[in-house]
């Protein structure tokens, strides 16, 4: 159960036993996975015709400057270990920023990958 200090349940995500939470934010069906300090966030509209994936501005900014082979980060989401592209892996503050974007309906291009109808 979440409380006022963590209304989204991020503290419940431990990256091992609890790795996925869902919420409805406005029209969006939101899934947040991972934990305890790295997450992914994706949302879709009710018809499934528009999907948005939160992007880490910090990872996207350093992507071109980084010559190492660490392009992916292993996270467990929904009991499945997955290598996510580094740009989709968020820290807690980035998840909270993404939730705020969903609440306001604003999707800055440096923080979102958008697929489907507008």
CSV table of N, CA and C in Angstrom, one decimal:
chain,number,residue,atom,x,y,z
A,1,UNK,N,0.8,-1.2,0.0
A,1,UNK,CA,0.0,0.0,0.0
A,1,UNK,C,0.9,1.2,0.0
A,2,UNK,N,0.5,2.2,-0.8
A,2,UNK,CA,1.3,3.4,-0.9
A,2,UNK,C,0.8,4.4,0.1
A,3,UNK,N,1.6,5.4,0.5
A,3,UNK,CA,1.2,6.5,1.4
A,3,UNK,C,1.4,7.8,0.7
A,4,UNK,N,1.3,8.9,1.5
A,4,UNK,CA,1.4,10.2,1.0
A,4,UNK,C,2.9,10.5,0.6
A,5,UNK,N,3.9,9.9,1.2
A,5,UNK,CA,5.3,10.1,0.8
A,5,UNK,C,5.7,9.4,-0.5
A,6,UNK,N,4.9,8.4,-0.9
A,6,UNK,CA,5.2,7.6,-2.1
A,6,UNK,C,3.8,7.2,-2.7
A,7,UNK,N,3.1,8.2,-3.2
A,7,UNK,CA,1.8,7.8,-3.8
A,7,UNK,C,1.8,6.9,-5.0
A,8,UNK,N,2.9,6.8,-5.7
A,8,UNK,CA,3.0,6.0,-6.9
A,8,UNK,C,3.5,4.6,-6.7
A,9,UNK,N,3.9,4.3,-5.4
A,9,UNK,CA,4.4,3.0,-5.1
A,9,UNK,C,5.8,2.6,-5.6
A,10,UNK,N,6.6,3.6,-5.9
A,10,UNK,CA,8.0,3.3,-6.3
A,10,UNK,C,8.8,2.6,-5.3
A,11,UNK,N,8.5,2.9,-4.0
A,11,UNK,CA,9.2,2.2,-2.9
A,11,UNK,C,8.9,0.7,-2.9
A,12,UNK,N,7.8,0.3,-3.5
A,12,UNK,CA,7.4,-1.1,-3.5
A,12,UNK,C,8.2,-1.9,-4.5
A,13,UNK,N,8.8,-1.2,-5.5
A,13,UNK,CA,9.6,-1.9,-6.6
A,13,UNK,C,11.0,-2.1,-6.1
A,14,UNK,N,11.3,-3.4,-5.9
A,14,UNK,CA,12.6,-3.8,-5.3
A,14,UNK,C,13.5,-4.4,-6.4
A,15,UNK,N,13.0,-4.6,-7.6
A,15,UNK,CA,13.9,-5.1,-8.7
A,15,UNK,C,14.0,-6.6,-8.6
A,16,UNK,N,13.4,-7.3,-7.7
A,16,UNK,CA,13.5,-8.7,-7.5
A,16,UNK,C,12.2,-9.4,-7.5
A,17,UNK,N,11.5,-9.2,-6.4
A,17,UNK,CA,10.2,-9.8,-6.2
A,17,UNK,C,9.0,-8.9,-6.7
A,18,UNK,N,9.2,-7.6,-6.5
A,18,UNK,CA,8.1,-6.7,-7.0
A,18,UNK,C,8.8,-5.8,-8.0
A,19,UNK,N,8.3,-6.0,-9.3
A,19,UNK,CA,9.0,-5.3,-10.4
A,19,UNK,C,8.1,-4.6,-11.3
A,20,UNK,N,6.8,-4.5,-11.0
A,20,UNK,CA,5.9,-3.8,-11.9
A,20,UNK,C,4.7,-3.3,-11.2
A,21,UNK,N,4.4,-2.0,-11.4
A,21,UNK,CA,3.2,-1.4,-10.9
A,21,UNK,C,2.4,-0.7,-12.0
A,22,UNK,N,1.1,-0.6,-11.9
A,22,UNK,CA,0.3,0.0,-12.9
A,22,UNK,C,-0.5,1.1,-12.3
A,23,UNK,N,-0.8,2.1,-13.0
A,23,UNK,CA,-1.7,3.2,-12.6
A,23,UNK,C,-2.5,3.7,-13.8
A,24,UNK,N,-3.5,4.4,-13.5
A,24,UNK,CA,-4.2,5.2,-14.5
A,24,UNK,C,-4.0,6.7,-14.1
A,25,UNK,N,-3.5,7.4,-15.1
A,25,UNK,CA,-3.3,8.8,-14.9
A,25,UNK,C,-4.0,9.5,-16.1
A,26,UNK,N,-5.1,10.1,-15.8
A,26,UNK,CA,-6.0,10.7,-16.8
A,26,UNK,C,-6.5,9.5,-17.7
A,27,UNK,N,-6.2,9.7,-19.0
A,27,UNK,CA,-6.6,8.7,-19.9
A,27,UNK,C,-5.6,7.6,-20.1
A,28,UNK,N,-4.4,7.8,-19.5
A,28,UNK,CA,-3.3,6.9,-19.7
A,28,UNK,C,-3.2,5.7,-18.8
A,29,UNK,N,-3.0,4.5,-19.4
A,29,UNK,CA,-2.7,3.3,-18.6
A,29,UNK,C,-1.2,3.3,-18.5
A,30,UNK,N,-0.7,3.4,-17.3
A,30,UNK,CA,0.8,3.6,-17.0
A,30,UNK,C,1.4,2.3,-16.4
A,31,UNK,N,2.5,1.9,-16.9
A,31,UNK,CA,3.3,0.8,-16.3
A,31,UNK,C,4.6,1.4,-15.9
A,32,UNK,N,5.0,1.1,-14.7
A,32,UNK,CA,6.4,1.5,-14.2
A,32,UNK,C,7.0,0.2,-13.7
A,33,UNK,N,8.2,-0.1,-14.2
A,33,UNK,CA,8.8,-1.3,-13.9
A,33,UNK,C,10.3,-1.1,-13.4
A,34,UNK,N,10.8,-2.2,-12.8
A,34,UNK,CA,12.2,-2.1,-12.3
A,34,UNK,C,12.3,-2.0,-10.8
A,35,UNK,N,13.2,-1.1,-10.4
A,35,UNK,CA,13.5,-0.9,-9.0
A,35,UNK,C,14.8,-1.5,-8.5
A,36,UNK,N,15.3,-1.1,-7.4
A,36,UNK,CA,14.8,-0.1,-6.5
A,36,UNK,C,15.3,1.3,-6.9
A,37,UNK,N,16.3,1.4,-7.8
A,37,UNK,CA,16.8,2.8,-8.1
A,37,UNK,C,16.8,3.1,-9.6
A,38,UNK,N,16.4,2.1,-10.4
A,38,UNK,CA,16.3,2.3,-11.9
A,38,UNK,C,15.0,1.8,-12.4
A,39,UNK,N,14.3,2.5,-13.3
A,39,UNK,CA,13.0,2.2,-13.7
A,39,UNK,C,12.8,2.4,-15.2
A,40,UNK,N,11.7,1.9,-15.7
A,40,UNK,CA,11.2,2.2,-17.0
A,40,UNK,C,9.7,2.6,-16.8
A,41,UNK,N,9.3,3.5,-17.7
A,41,UNK,CA,7.9,3.9,-17.6
A,41,UNK,C,7.3,4.0,-19.0
A,42,UNK,N,6.2,3.3,-19.3
A,42,UNK,CA,5.5,3.4,-20.5
A,42,UNK,C,4.0,3.6,-20.3
A,43,UNK,N,3.4,4.2,-21.2
A,43,UNK,CA,1.9,4.5,-21.1
A,43,UNK,C,1.3,4.3,-22.4
A,44,UNK,N,0.0,4.0,-22.4
A,44,UNK,CA,-0.8,3.9,-23.6
A,44,UNK,C,-2.2,4.5,-23.4
A,45,UNK,N,-2.7,5.0,-24.5
A,45,UNK,CA,-4.1,5.5,-24.4
A,45,UNK,C,-5.1,4.4,-24.4
A,46,UNK,N,-6.3,4.6,-24.0
A,46,UNK,CA,-7.3,3.5,-23.9
A,46,UNK,C,-7.4,2.6,-25.1
A,47,UNK,N,-7.4,3.2,-26.3
A,47,UNK,CA,-7.5,2.4,-27.5
A,47,UNK,C,-6.2,1.7,-27.9
A,48,UNK,N,-5.1,2.0,-27.3
A,48,UNK,CA,-3.9,1.4,-27.6
A,48,UNK,C,-3.2,2.0,-28.9
A,49,UNK,N,-3.8,3.1,-29.4
A,49,UNK,CA,-3.2,3.6,-30.6
A,49,UNK,C,-2.1,4.6,-30.4
A,50,UNK,N,-1.9,5.0,-29.2
A,50,UNK,CA,-0.7,5.9,-28.9
A,50,UNK,C,0.0,5.3,-27.7
A,51,UNK,N,1.3,5.1,-27.8
A,51,UNK,CA,2.1,4.7,-26.7
A,51,UNK,C,3.3,5.7,-26.5
A,52,UNK,N,3.5,6.0,-25.3
A,52,UNK,CA,4.6,6.9,-24.9
A,52,UNK,C,5.6,6.2,-24.0
A,53,UNK,N,6.8,6.4,-24.2
A,53,UNK,CA,7.9,5.8,-23.4
A,53,UNK,C,8.8,7.0,-22.9
A,54,UNK,N,8.9,7.0,-21.6
A,54,UNK,CA,9.7,8.1,-21.0
A,54,UNK,C,11.2,7.8,-21.3
A,55,UNK,N,11.9,8.9,-21.6
A,55,UNK,CA,13.3,8.8,-21.9
A,55,UNK,C,14.1,9.6,-20.9
A,56,UNK,N,15.3,9.1,-20.5
A,56,UNK,CA,16.2,9.8,-19.6
A,56,UNK,C,16.9,10.9,-20.4
A,57,UNK,N,16.6,12.2,-20.1
A,57,UNK,CA,17.4,13.2,-20.8
A,57,UNK,C,18.9,13.1,-20.6
A,58,UNK,N,19.3,12.7,-19.4
A,58,UNK,CA,20.7,12.6,-19.1
A,58,UNK,C,21.4,11.5,-20.0
A,59,UNK,N,20.7,10.4,-20.1
A,59,UNK,CA,21.3,9.3,-20.9
A,59,UNK,C,21.2,9.7,-22.4
A,60,UNK,N,20.2,10.3,-22.8
A,60,UNK,CA,20.1,10.8,-24.2
A,60,UNK,C,21.2,11.8,-24.6
A,61,UNK,N,21.5,12.7,-23.6
A,61,UNK,CA,22.4,13.7,-23.9
A,61,UNK,C,23.9,13.2,-24.0
A,62,UNK,N,24.2,12.1,-23.2
A,62,UNK,CA,25.5,11.5,-23.3
A,62,UNK,C,25.7,10.4,-24.3
A,63,UNK,N,24.6,10.0,-24.9
A,63,UNK,CA,24.6,8.9,-25.8
A,63,UNK,C,25.6,9.1,-26.9
A,64,UNK,N,25.7,10.3,-27.5
A,64,UNK,CA,26.6,10.5,-28.6
A,64,UNK,C,28.0,10.7,-28.2
A,65,UNK,N,28.2,11.1,-26.9
A,65,UNK,CA,29.5,11.3,-26.4
A,65,UNK,C,30.2,10.1,-25.8
A,66,UNK,N,29.4,9.0,-25.7
A,66,UNK,CA,29.9,7.8,-25.0
A,66,UNK,C,30.3,6.8,-26.0
A,67,UNK,N,31.5,6.4,-25.9
A,67,UNK,CA,32.0,5.4,-26.9
A,67,UNK,C,32.1,3.9,-26.3
A,68,UNK,N,31.6,3.7,-25.1
A,68,UNK,CA,31.7,2.4,-24.5
A,68,UNK,C,30.5,1.5,-25.0
A,69,UNK,N,30.6,0.3,-24.7
A,69,UNK,CA,29.6,-0.7,-25.2
A,69,UNK,C,28.4,-0.9,-24.3
A,70,UNK,N,28.3,0.0,-23.3
A,70,UNK,CA,27.2,-0.1,-22.3
A,70,UNK,C,25.9,0.5,-22.8
A,71,UNK,N,25.4,0.0,-23.9
A,71,UNK,CA,24.2,0.6,-24.5
A,71,UNK,C,22.9,0.2,-23.8
A,72,UNK,N,22.9,-0.9,-23.1
A,72,UNK,CA,21.7,-1.4,-22.4
A,72,UNK,C,22.0,-1.5,-20.9
A,73,UNK,N,20.9,-1.6,-20.2
A,73,UNK,CA,20.9,-1.8,-18.8
A,73,UNK,C,19.9,-2.9,-18.5
A,74,UNK,N,20.4,-3.9,-17.7
A,74,UNK,CA,19.5,-5.0,-17.4
A,74,UNK,C,18.6,-4.7,-16.2
A,75,UNK,N,17.3,-4.8,-16.4
A,75,UNK,CA,16.3,-4.6,-15.4
A,75,UNK,C,15.3,-5.7,-15.4
A,76,UNK,N,14.8,-6.0,-14.3
A,76,UNK,CA,13.7,-7.0,-14.2
A,76,UNK,C,12.4,-6.3,-14.1
A,77,UNK,N,11.5,-6.6,-15.0
A,77,UNK,CA,10.2,-5.9,-15.1
A,77,UNK,C,9.2,-7.0,-15.3
A,78,UNK,N,8.2,-7.1,-14.4
A,78,UNK,CA,7.2,-8.2,-14.5
A,78,UNK,C,7.8,-9.6,-14.5
A,79,UNK,N,8.8,-9.8,-13.7
A,79,UNK,CA,9.5,-11.0,-13.5
A,79,UNK,C,10.3,-11.5,-14.7
A,80,UNK,N,10.6,-10.6,-15.6
A,80,UNK,CA,11.3,-10.9,-16.8
A,80,UNK,C,12.6,-10.0,-16.9
A,81,UNK,N,13.8,-10.6,-16.9
A,81,UNK,CA,15.0,-9.8,-17.1
A,81,UNK,C,15.1,-9.3,-18.5
A,82,UNK,N,15.3,-8.0,-18.7
A,82,UNK,CA,15.3,-7.5,-20.0
A,82,UNK,C,16.5,-6.5,-20.1
A,83,UNK,N,17.2,-6.4,-21.2
A,83,UNK,CA,18.2,-5.4,-21.5
A,83,UNK,C,17.5,-4.3,-22.2
A,84,UNK,N,17.3,-3.2,-21.4
A,84,UNK,CA,16.6,-2.0,-21.9
A,84,UNK,C,17.7,-1.0,-22.5
A,85,UNK,N,17.4,-0.4,-23.6
A,85,UNK,CA,18.3,0.7,-24.1
A,85,UNK,C,18.5,1.7,-22.9
A,86,UNK,N,19.7,2.1,-22.8
A,86,UNK,CA,20.0,3.0,-21.7
A,86,UNK,C,19.1,4.3,-21.6
A,87,UNK,N,18.7,4.8,-22.8
A,87,UNK,CA,17.9,6.0,-22.8
A,87,UNK,C,16.6,5.8,-22.1
A,88,UNK,N,16.1,4.6,-22.0
A,88,UNK,CA,14.7,4.4,-21.4
A,88,UNK,C,14.8,4.1,-19.9
A,89,UNK,N,16.0,4.0,-19.4
A,89,UNK,CA,16.1,3.7,-17.9
A,89,UNK,C,16.2,5.0,-17.2
A,90,UNK,N,15.3,5.2,-16.2
A,90,UNK,CA,15.1,6.4,-15.5
A,90,UNK,C,15.5,6.3,-14.0
A,91,UNK,N,15.9,7.4,-13.4
A,91,UNK,CA,16.1,7.4,-12.0
A,91,UNK,C,14.7,7.9,-11.4
A,92,UNK,N,14.6,7.9,-10.1
A,92,UNK,CA,13.4,8.2,-9.4
A,92,UNK,C,12.9,9.6,-9.8
A,93,UNK,N,13.7,10.6,-9.8
A,93,UNK,CA,13.3,11.9,-10.1
A,93,UNK,C,12.8,12.0,-11.6
A,94,UNK,N,13.4,11.3,-12.5
A,94,UNK,CA,12.9,11.3,-13.9
A,94,UNK,C,11.5,10.6,-14.0
A,95,UNK,N,11.3,9.6,-13.2
A,95,UNK,CA,10.0,8.9,-13.2
A,95,UNK,C,8.9,9.9,-12.7
A,96,UNK,N,9.3,10.7,-11.6
A,96,UNK,CA,8.3,11.6,-11.1
A,96,UNK,C,8.1,12.8,-12.1
A,97,UNK,N,9.1,13.2,-12.8
A,97,UNK,CA,8.9,14.2,-13.9
A,97,UNK,C,8.0,13.6,-15.0
A,98,UNK,N,8.2,12.4,-15.3
A,98,UNK,CA,7.3,11.7,-16.4
A,98,UNK,C,5.9,11.7,-15.9
A,99,UNK,N,5.7,11.3,-14.7
A,99,UNK,CA,4.3,11.3,-14.1
A,99,UNK,C,3.7,12.7,-14.2
A,100,UNK,N,4.4,13.7,-13.9
A,100,UNK,CA,3.9,15.0,-14.0
A,100,UNK,C,3.5,15.4,-15.4
A,101,UNK,N,4.4,15.0,-16.4
A,101,UNK,CA,4.1,15.2,-17.8
A,101,UNK,C,2.8,14.5,-18.2
A,102,UNK,N,2.6,13.3,-17.7
A,102,UNK,CA,1.3,12.6,-18.0
A,102,UNK,C,0.1,13.3,-17.4
A,103,UNK,N,0.3,13.8,-16.2
A,103,UNK,CA,-0.8,14.5,-15.6
A,103,UNK,C,-1.2,15.8,-16.3
A,104,UNK,N,-0.2,16.5,-16.8
A,104,UNK,CA,-0.4,17.8,-17.5
A,104,UNK,C,-0.7,17.6,-19.0
A,105,UNK,N,-0.4,16.5,-19.6
A,105,UNK,CA,-0.5,16.3,-21.0
A,105,UNK,C,0.6,16.9,-21.8
A,106,UNK,N,1.7,17.3,-21.2
A,106,UNK,CA,2.8,17.8,-21.9
A,106,UNK,C,3.9,16.8,-22.1
A,107,UNK,N,4.4,16.7,-23.3
A,107,UNK,CA,5.4,15.6,-23.6
A,107,UNK,C,6.6,16.2,-24.3
A,108,UNK,N,7.5,16.8,-23.5
A,108,UNK,CA,8.7,17.4,-24.1
A,108,UNK,C,9.5,16.3,-24.9
A,109,UNK,N,10.0,16.7,-26.0
A,109,UNK,CA,10.6,15.7,-26.9
A,109,UNK,C,11.9,15.2,-26.3
A,110,UNK,N,12.5,15.9,-25.4
A,110,UNK,CA,13.8,15.3,-24.8
A,110,UNK,C,13.4,14.3,-23.7
A,111,UNK,N,12.2,14.2,-23.3
A,111,UNK,CA,11.8,13.2,-22.3
A,111,UNK,C,10.8,12.1,-22.7
A,112,UNK,N,10.4,12.1,-24.0
A,112,UNK,CA,9.4,11.1,-24.4
A,112,UNK,C,9.7,10.6,-25.8
A,113,UNK,N,9.5,9.3,-26.0
A,113,UNK,CA,9.4,8.7,-27.3
A,113,UNK,C,7.9,8.4,-27.5
A,114,UNK,N,7.4,8.9,-28.6
A,114,UNK,CA,5.9,8.7,-28.8
A,114,UNK,C,5.7,7.9,-30.1
A,115,UNK,N,4.8,6.9,-30.0
A,115,UNK,CA,4.5,6.1,-31.1
A,115,UNK,C,2.9,6.1,-31.3
A,116,UNK,N,2.5,6.2,-32.5
A,116,UNK,CA,1.1,6.2,-32.8
A,116,UNK,C,0.4,7.5,-33.0
A,117,UNK,N,-0.9,7.5,-33.0
A,117,UNK,CA,-1.7,8.7,-33.3
A,117,UNK,C,-1.5,9.7,-32.2
A,118,UNK,N,-1.6,11.0,-32.6
A,118,UNK,CA,-1.5,12.1,-31.6
A,118,UNK,C,-2.8,12.3,-30.9
